[in-house]
PDB file of N, CA and C and ligand atoms in Angstrom:
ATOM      1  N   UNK A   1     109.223  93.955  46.004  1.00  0.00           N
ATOM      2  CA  UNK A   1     109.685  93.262  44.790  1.00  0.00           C
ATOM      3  C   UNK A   1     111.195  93.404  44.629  1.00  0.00           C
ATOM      4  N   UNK A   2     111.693  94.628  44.620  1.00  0.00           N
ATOM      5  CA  UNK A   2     113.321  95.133  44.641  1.00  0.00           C
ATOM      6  C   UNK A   2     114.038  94.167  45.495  1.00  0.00           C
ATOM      7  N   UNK A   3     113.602  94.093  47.047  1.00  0.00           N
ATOM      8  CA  UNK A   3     113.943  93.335  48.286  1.00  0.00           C
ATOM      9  C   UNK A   3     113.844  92.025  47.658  1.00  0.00           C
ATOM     10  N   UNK A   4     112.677  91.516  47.066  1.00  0.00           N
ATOM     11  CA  UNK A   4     112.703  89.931  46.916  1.00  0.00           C
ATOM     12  C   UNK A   4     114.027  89.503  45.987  1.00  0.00           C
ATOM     13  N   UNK A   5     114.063  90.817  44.824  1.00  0.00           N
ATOM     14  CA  UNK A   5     115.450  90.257  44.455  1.00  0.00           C
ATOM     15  C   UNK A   5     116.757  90.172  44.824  1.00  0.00           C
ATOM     16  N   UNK A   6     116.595  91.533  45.380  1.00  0.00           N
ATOM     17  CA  UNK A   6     117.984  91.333  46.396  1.00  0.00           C
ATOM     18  C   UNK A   6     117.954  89.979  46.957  1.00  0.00           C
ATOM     19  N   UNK A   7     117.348  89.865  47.631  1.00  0.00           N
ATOM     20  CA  UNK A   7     117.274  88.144  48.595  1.00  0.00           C
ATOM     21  C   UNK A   7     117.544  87.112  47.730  1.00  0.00           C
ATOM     22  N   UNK A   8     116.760  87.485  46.562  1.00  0.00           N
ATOM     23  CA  UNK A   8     117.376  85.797  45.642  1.00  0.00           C
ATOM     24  C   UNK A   8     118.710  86.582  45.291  1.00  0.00           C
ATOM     25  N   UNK A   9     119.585  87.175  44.821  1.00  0.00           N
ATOM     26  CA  UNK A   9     120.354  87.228  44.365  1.00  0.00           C
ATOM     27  C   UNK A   9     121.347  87.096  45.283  1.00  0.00           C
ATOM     28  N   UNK A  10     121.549  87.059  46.913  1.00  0.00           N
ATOM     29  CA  UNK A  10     122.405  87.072  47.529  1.00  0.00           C
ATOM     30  C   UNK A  10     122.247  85.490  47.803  1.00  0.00           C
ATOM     31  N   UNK A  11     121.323  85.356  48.082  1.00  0.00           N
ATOM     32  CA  UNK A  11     120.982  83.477  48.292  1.00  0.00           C
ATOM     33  C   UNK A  11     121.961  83.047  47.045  1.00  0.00           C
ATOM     34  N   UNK A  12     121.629  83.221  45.689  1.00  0.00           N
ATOM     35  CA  UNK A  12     122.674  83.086  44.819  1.00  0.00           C
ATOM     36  C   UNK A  12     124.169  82.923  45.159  1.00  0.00           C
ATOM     37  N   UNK A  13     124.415  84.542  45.721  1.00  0.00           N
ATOM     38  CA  UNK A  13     125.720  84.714  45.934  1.00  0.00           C
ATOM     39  C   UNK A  13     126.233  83.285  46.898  1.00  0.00           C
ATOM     40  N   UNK A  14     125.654  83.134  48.125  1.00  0.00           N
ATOM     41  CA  UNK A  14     125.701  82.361  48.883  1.00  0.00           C
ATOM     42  C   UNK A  14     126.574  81.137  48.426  1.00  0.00           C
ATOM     43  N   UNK A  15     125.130  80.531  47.348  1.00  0.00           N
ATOM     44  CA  UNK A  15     125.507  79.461  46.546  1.00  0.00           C
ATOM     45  C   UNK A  15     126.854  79.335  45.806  1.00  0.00           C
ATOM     46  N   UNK A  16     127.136  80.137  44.878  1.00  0.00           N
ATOM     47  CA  UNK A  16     128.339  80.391  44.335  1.00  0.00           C
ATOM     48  C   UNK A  16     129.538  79.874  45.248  1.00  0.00           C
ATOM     49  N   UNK A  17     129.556  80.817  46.381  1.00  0.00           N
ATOM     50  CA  UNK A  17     130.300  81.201  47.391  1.00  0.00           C
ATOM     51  C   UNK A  17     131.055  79.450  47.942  1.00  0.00           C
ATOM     52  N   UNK A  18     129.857  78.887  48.367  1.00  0.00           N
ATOM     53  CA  UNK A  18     129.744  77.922  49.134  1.00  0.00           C
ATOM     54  C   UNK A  18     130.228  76.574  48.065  1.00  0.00           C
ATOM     55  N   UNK A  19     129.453  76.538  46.511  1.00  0.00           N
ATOM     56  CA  UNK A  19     130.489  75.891  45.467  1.00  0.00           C
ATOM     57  C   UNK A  19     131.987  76.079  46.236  1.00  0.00           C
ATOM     58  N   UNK A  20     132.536  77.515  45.759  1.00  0.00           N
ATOM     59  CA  UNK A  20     133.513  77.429  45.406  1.00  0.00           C
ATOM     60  C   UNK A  20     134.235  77.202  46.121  1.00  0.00           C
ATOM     61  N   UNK A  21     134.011  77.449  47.851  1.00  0.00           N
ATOM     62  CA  UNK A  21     134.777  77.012  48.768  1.00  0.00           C
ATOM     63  C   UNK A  21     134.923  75.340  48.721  1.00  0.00           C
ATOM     64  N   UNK A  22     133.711  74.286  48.376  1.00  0.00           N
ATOM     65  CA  UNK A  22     133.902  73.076  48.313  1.00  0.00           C
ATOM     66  C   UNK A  22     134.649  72.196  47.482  1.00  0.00           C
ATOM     67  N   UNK A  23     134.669  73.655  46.049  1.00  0.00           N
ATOM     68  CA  UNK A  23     136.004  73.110  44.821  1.00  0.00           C
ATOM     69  C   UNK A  23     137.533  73.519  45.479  1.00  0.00           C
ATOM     70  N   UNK A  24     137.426  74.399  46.399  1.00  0.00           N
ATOM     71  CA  UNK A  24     138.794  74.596  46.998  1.00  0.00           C
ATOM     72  C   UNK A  24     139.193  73.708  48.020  1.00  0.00           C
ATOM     73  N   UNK A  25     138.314  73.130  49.049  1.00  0.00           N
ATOM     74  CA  UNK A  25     138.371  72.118  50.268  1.00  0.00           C
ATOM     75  C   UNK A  25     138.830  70.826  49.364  1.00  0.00           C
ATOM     76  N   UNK A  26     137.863  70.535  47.995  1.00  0.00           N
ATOM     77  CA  UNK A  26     138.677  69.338  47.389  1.00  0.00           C
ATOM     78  C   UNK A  26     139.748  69.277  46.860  1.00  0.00           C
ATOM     79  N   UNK A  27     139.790  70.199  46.513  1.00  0.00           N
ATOM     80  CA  UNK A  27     141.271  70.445  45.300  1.00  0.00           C
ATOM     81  C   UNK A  27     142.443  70.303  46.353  1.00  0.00           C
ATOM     82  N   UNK A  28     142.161  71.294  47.806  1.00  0.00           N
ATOM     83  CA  UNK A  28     142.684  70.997  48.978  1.00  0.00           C
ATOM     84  C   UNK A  28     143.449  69.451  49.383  1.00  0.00           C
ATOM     85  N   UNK A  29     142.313  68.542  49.688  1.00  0.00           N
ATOM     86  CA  UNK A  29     142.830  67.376  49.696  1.00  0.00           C
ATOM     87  C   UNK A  29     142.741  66.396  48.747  1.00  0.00           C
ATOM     88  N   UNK A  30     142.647  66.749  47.806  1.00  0.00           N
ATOM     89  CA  UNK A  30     143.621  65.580  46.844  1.00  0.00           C
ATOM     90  C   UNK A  30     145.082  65.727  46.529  1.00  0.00           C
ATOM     91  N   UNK A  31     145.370  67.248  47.070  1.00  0.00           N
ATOM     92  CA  UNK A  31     147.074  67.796  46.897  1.00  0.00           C
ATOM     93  C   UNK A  31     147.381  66.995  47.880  1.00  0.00           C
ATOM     94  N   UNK A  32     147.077  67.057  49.659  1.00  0.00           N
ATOM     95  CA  UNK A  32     147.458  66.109  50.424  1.00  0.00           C
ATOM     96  C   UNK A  32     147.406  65.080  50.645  1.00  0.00           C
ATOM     97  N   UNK A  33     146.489  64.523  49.805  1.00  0.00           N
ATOM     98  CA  UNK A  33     146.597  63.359  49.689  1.00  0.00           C
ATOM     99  C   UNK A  33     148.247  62.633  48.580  1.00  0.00           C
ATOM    100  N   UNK A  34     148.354  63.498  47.811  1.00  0.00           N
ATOM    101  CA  UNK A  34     149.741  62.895  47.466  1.00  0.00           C
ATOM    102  C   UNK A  34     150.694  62.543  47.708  1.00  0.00           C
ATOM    103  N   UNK A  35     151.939  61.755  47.877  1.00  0.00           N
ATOM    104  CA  UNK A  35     152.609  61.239  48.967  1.00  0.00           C
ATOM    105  C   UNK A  35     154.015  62.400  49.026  1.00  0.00           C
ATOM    106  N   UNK A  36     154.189  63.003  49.952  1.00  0.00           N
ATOM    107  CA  UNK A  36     155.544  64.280  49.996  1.00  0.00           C
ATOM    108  C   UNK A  36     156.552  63.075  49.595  1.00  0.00           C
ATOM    109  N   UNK A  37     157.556  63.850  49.046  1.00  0.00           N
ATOM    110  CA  UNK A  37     158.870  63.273  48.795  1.00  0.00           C
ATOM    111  C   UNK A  37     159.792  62.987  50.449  1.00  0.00           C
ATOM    112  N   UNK A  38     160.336  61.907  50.752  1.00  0.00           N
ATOM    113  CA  UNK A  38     160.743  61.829  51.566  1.00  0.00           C
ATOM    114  C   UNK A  38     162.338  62.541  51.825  1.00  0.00           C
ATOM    115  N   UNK A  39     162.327  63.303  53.297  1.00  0.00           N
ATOM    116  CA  UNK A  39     163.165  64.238  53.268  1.00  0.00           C
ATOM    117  C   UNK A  39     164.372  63.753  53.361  1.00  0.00           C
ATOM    118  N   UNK A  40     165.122  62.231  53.767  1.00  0.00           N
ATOM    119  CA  UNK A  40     166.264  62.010  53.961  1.00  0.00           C
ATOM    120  C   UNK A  40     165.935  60.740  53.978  1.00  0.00           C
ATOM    121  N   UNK A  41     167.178  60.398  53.457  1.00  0.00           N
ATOM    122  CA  UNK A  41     167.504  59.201  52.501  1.00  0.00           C
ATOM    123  C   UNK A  41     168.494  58.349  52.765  1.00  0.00           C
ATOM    124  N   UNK A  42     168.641  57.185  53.297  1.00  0.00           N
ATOM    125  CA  UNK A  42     169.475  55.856  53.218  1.00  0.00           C
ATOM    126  C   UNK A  42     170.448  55.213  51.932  1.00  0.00           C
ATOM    127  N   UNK A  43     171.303  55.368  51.557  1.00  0.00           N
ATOM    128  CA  UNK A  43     172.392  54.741  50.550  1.00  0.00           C
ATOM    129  C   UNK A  43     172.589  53.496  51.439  1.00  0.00           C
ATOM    130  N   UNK A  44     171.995  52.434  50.836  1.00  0.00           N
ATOM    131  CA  UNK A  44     172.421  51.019  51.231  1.00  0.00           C
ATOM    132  C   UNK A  44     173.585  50.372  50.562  1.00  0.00           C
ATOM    133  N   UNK A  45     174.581  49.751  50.939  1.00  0.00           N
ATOM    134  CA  UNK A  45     175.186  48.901  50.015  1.00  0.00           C
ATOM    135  C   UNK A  45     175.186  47.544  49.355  1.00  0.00           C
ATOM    136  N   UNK A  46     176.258  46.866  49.184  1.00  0.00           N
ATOM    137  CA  UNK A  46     175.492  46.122  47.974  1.00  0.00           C
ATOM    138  C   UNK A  46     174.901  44.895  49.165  1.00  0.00           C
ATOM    139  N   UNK A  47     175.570  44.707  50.258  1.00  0.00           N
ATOM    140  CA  UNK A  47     174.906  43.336  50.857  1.00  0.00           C
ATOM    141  C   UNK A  47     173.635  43.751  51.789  1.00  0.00           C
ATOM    142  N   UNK A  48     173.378  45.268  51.762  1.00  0.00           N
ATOM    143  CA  UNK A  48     171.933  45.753  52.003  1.00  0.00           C
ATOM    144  C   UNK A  48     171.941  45.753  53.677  1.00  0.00           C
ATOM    145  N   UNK A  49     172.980  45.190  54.380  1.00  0.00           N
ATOM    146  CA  UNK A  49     172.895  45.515  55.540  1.00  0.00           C
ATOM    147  C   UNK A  49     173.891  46.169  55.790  1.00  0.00           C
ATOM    148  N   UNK A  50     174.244  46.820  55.187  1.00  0.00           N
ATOM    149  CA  UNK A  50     175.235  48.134  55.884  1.00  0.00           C
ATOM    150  C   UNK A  50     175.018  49.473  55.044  1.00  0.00           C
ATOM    151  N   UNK A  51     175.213  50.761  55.421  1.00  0.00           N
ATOM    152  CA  UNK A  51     174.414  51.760  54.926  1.00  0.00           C
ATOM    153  C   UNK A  51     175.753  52.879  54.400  1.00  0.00           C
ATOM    154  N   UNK A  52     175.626  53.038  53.398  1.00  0.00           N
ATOM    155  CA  UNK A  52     177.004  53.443  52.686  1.00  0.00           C
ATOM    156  C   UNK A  52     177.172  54.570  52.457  1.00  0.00           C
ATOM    157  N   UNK A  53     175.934  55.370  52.498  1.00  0.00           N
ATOM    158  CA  UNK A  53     175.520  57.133  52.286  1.00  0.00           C
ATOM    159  C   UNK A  53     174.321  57.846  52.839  1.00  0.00           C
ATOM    160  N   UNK A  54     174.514  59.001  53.403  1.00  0.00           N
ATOM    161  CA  UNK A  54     173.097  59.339  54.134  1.00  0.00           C
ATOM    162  C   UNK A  54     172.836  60.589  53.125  1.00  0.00           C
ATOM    163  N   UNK A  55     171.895  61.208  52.641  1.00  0.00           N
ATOM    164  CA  UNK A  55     171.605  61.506  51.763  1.00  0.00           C
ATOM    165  C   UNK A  55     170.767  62.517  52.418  1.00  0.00           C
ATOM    166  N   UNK A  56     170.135  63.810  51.377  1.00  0.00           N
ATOM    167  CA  UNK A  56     168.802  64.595  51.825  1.00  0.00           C
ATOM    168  C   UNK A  56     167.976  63.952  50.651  1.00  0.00           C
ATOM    169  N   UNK A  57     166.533  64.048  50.722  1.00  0.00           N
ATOM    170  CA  UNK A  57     165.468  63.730  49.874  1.00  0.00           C
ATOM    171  C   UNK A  57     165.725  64.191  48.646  1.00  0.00           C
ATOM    172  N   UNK A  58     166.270  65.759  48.632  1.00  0.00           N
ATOM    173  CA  UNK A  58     166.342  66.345  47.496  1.00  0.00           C
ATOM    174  C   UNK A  58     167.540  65.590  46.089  1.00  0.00           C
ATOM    175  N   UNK A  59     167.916  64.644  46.729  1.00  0.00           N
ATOM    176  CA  UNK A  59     169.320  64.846  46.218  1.00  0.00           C
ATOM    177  C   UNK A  59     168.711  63.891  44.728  1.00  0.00           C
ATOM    178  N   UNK A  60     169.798  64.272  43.787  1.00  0.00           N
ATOM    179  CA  UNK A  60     169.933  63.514  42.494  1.00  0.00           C
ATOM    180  C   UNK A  60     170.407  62.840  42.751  1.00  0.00           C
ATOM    181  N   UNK A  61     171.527  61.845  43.651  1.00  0.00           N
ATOM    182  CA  UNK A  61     172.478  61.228  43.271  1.00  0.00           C
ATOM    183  C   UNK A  61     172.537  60.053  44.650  1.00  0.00           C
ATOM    184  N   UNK A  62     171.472  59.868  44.608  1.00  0.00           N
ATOM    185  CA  UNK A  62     171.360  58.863  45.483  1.00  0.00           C
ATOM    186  C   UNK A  62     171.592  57.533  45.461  1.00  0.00           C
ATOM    187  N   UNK A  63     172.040  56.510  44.840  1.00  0.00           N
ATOM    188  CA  UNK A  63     172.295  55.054  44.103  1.00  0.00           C
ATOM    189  C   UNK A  63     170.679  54.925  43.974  1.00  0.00           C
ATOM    190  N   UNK A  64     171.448  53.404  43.903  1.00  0.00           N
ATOM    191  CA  UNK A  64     169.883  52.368  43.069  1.00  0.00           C
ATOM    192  C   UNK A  64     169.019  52.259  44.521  1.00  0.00           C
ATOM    193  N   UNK A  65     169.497  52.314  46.011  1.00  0.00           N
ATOM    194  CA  UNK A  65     169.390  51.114  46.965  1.00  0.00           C
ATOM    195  C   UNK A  65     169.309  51.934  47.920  1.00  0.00           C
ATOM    196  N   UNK A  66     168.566  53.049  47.652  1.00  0.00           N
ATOM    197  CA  UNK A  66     167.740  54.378  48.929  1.00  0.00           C
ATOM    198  C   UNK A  66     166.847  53.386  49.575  1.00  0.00           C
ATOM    199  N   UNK A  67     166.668  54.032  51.046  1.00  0.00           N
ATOM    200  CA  UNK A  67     165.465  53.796  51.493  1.00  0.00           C
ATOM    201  C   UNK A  67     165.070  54.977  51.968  1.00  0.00           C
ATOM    202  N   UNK A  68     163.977  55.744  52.440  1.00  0.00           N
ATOM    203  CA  UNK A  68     163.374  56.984  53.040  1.00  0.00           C
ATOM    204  C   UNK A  68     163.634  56.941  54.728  1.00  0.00           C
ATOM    205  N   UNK A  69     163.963  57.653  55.126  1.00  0.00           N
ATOM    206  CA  UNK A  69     164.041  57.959  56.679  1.00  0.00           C
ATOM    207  C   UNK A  69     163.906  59.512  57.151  1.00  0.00           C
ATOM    208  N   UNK A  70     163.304  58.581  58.528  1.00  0.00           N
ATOM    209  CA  UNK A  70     163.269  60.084  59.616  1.00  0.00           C
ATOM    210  C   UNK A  70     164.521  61.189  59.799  1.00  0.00           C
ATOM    211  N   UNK A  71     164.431  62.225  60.091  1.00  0.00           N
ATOM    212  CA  UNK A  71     165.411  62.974  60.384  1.00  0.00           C
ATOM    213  C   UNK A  71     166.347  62.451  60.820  1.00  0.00           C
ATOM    214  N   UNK A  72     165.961  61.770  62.533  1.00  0.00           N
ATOM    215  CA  UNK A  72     166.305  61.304  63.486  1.00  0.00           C
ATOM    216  C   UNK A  72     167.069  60.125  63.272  1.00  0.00           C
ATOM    217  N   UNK A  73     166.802  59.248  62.150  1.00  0.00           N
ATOM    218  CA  UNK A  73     167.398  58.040  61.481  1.00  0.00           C
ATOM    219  C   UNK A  73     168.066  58.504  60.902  1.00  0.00           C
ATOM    220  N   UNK A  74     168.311  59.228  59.952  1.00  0.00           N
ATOM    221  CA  UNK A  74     169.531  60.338  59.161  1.00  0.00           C
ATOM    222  C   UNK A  74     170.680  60.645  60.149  1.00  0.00           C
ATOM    223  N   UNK A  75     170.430  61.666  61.526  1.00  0.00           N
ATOM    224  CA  UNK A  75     171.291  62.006  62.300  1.00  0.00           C
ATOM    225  C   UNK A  75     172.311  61.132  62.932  1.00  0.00           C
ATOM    226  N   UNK A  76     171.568  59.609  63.341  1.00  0.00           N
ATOM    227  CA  UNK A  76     171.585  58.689  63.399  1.00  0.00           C
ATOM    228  C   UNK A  76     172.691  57.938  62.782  1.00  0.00           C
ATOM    229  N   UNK A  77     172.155  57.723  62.118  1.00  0.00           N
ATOM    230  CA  UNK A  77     173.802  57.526  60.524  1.00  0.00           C
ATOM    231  C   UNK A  77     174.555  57.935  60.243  1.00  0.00           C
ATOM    232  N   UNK A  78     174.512  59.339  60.831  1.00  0.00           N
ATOM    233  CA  UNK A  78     175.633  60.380  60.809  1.00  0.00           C
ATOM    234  C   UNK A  78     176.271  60.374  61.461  1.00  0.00           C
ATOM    235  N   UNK A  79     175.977  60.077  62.861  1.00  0.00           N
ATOM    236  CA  UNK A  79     176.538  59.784  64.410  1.00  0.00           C
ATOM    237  C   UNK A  79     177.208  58.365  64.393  1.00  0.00           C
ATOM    238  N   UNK A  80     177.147  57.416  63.285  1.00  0.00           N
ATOM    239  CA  UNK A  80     177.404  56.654  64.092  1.00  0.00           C
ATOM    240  C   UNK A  80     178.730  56.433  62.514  1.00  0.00           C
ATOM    241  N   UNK A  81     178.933  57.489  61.921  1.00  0.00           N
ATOM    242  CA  UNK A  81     179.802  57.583  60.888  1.00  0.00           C
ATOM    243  C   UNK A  81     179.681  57.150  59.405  1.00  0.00           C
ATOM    244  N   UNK A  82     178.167  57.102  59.307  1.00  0.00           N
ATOM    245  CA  UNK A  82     178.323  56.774  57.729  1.00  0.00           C
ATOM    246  C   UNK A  82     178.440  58.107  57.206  1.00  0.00           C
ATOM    247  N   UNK A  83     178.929  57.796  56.064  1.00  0.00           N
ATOM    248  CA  UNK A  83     179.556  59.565  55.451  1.00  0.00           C
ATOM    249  C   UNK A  83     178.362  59.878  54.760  1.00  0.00           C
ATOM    250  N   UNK A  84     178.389  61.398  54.765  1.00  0.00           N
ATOM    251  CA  UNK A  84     177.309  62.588  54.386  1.00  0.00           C
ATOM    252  C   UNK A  84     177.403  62.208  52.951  1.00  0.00           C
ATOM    253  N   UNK A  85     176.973  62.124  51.983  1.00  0.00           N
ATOM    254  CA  UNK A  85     176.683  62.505  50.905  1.00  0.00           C
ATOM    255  C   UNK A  85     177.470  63.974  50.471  1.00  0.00           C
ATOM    256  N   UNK A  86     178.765  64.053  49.141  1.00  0.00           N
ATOM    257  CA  UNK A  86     178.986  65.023  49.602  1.00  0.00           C
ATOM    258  C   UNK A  86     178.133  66.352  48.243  1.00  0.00           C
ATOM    259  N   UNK A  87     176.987  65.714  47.731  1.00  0.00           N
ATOM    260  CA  UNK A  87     176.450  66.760  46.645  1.00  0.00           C
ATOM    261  C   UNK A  87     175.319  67.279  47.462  1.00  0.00           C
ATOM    262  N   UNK A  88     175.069  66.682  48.572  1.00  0.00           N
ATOM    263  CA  UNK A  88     173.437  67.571  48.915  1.00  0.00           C
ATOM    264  C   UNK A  88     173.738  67.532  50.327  1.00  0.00           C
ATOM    265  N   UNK A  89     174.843  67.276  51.100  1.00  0.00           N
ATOM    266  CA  UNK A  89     175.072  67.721  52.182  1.00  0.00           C
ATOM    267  C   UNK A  89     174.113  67.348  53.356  1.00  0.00           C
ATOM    268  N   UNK A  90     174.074  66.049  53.625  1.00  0.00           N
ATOM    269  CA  UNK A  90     173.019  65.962  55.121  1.00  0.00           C
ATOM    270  C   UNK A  90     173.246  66.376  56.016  1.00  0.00           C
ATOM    271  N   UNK A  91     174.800  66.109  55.873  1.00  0.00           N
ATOM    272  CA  UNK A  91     175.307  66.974  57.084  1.00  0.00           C
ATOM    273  C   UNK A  91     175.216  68.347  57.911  1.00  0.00           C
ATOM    274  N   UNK A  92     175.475  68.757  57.129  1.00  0.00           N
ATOM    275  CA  UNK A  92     175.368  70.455  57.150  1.00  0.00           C
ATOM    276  C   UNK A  92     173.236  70.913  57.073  1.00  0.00           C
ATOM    277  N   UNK A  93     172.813  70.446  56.056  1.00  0.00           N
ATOM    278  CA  UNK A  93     170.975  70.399  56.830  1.00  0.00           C
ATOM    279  C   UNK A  93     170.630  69.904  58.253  1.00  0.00           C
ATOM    280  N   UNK A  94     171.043  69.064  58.494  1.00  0.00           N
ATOM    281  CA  UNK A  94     171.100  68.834  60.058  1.00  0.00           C
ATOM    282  C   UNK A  94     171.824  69.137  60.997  1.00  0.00           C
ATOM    283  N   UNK A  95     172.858  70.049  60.696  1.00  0.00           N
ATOM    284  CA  UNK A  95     173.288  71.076  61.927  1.00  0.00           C
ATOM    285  C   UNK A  95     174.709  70.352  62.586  1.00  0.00           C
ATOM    286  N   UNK A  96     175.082  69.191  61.461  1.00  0.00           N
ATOM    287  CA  UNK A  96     176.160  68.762  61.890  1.00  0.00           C
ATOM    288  C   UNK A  96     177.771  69.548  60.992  1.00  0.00           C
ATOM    289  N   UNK A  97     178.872  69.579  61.930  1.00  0.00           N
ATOM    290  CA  UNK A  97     179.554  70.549  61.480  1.00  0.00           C
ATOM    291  C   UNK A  97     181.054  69.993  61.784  1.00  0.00           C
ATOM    292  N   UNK A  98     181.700  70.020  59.967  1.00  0.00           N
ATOM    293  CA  UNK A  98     182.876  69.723  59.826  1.00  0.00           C
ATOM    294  C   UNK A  98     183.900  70.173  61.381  1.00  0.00           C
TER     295      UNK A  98
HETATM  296 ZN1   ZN B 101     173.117  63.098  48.228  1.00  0.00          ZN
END
């Protein structure tokens, strides 16, 4: 009788257990499911085909006329002389040096 309860009560535990891991697996992905902030950022200008500031994701001070880019598209822009942004520094996050 003692044993039978032990057994239901760990079967219990089980249950609990196995909830709570499935409220954590969801809670899990609905965080990833949210879209990350994109890490580096495009300053377009006003005729939209020329690119006027390279930016990090983080930055406040990005104009109206961001677009999101790869690292590699950032470095990119950097290399080929559009100027760093000088409040959040792309430059210097990507390893490029005055
Ligand atoms: Zn910036």
């Amino acid at each position: 009788m003692v044993e039978q309860q032990a057994a239901a009560s760990l079967q219990q535990l089980d249950r609990w257990i196995a909830d709570e891991e499935r409220r954590e697996t969801e809670r899990r992905q609905r965080e990833e499911r949210q879209p990350s902030p994109p890490e580096w950022l495009l300053e377009r200008g006003l005729n939209k085909s020329n690119v006027v500031a390279v930016h990090t994701g983080a930055c406040w001070d990005t104009g109206k006329r961001h677009v999101p880019v790869s690292r590699e598209q950032a470095r990119n822009a950097l290399c080929q002389r559009v100027p760093a942004c000088s409040r959040c520094r792309p430059d210097t996050a990507l390893g490029f040096l005055d």
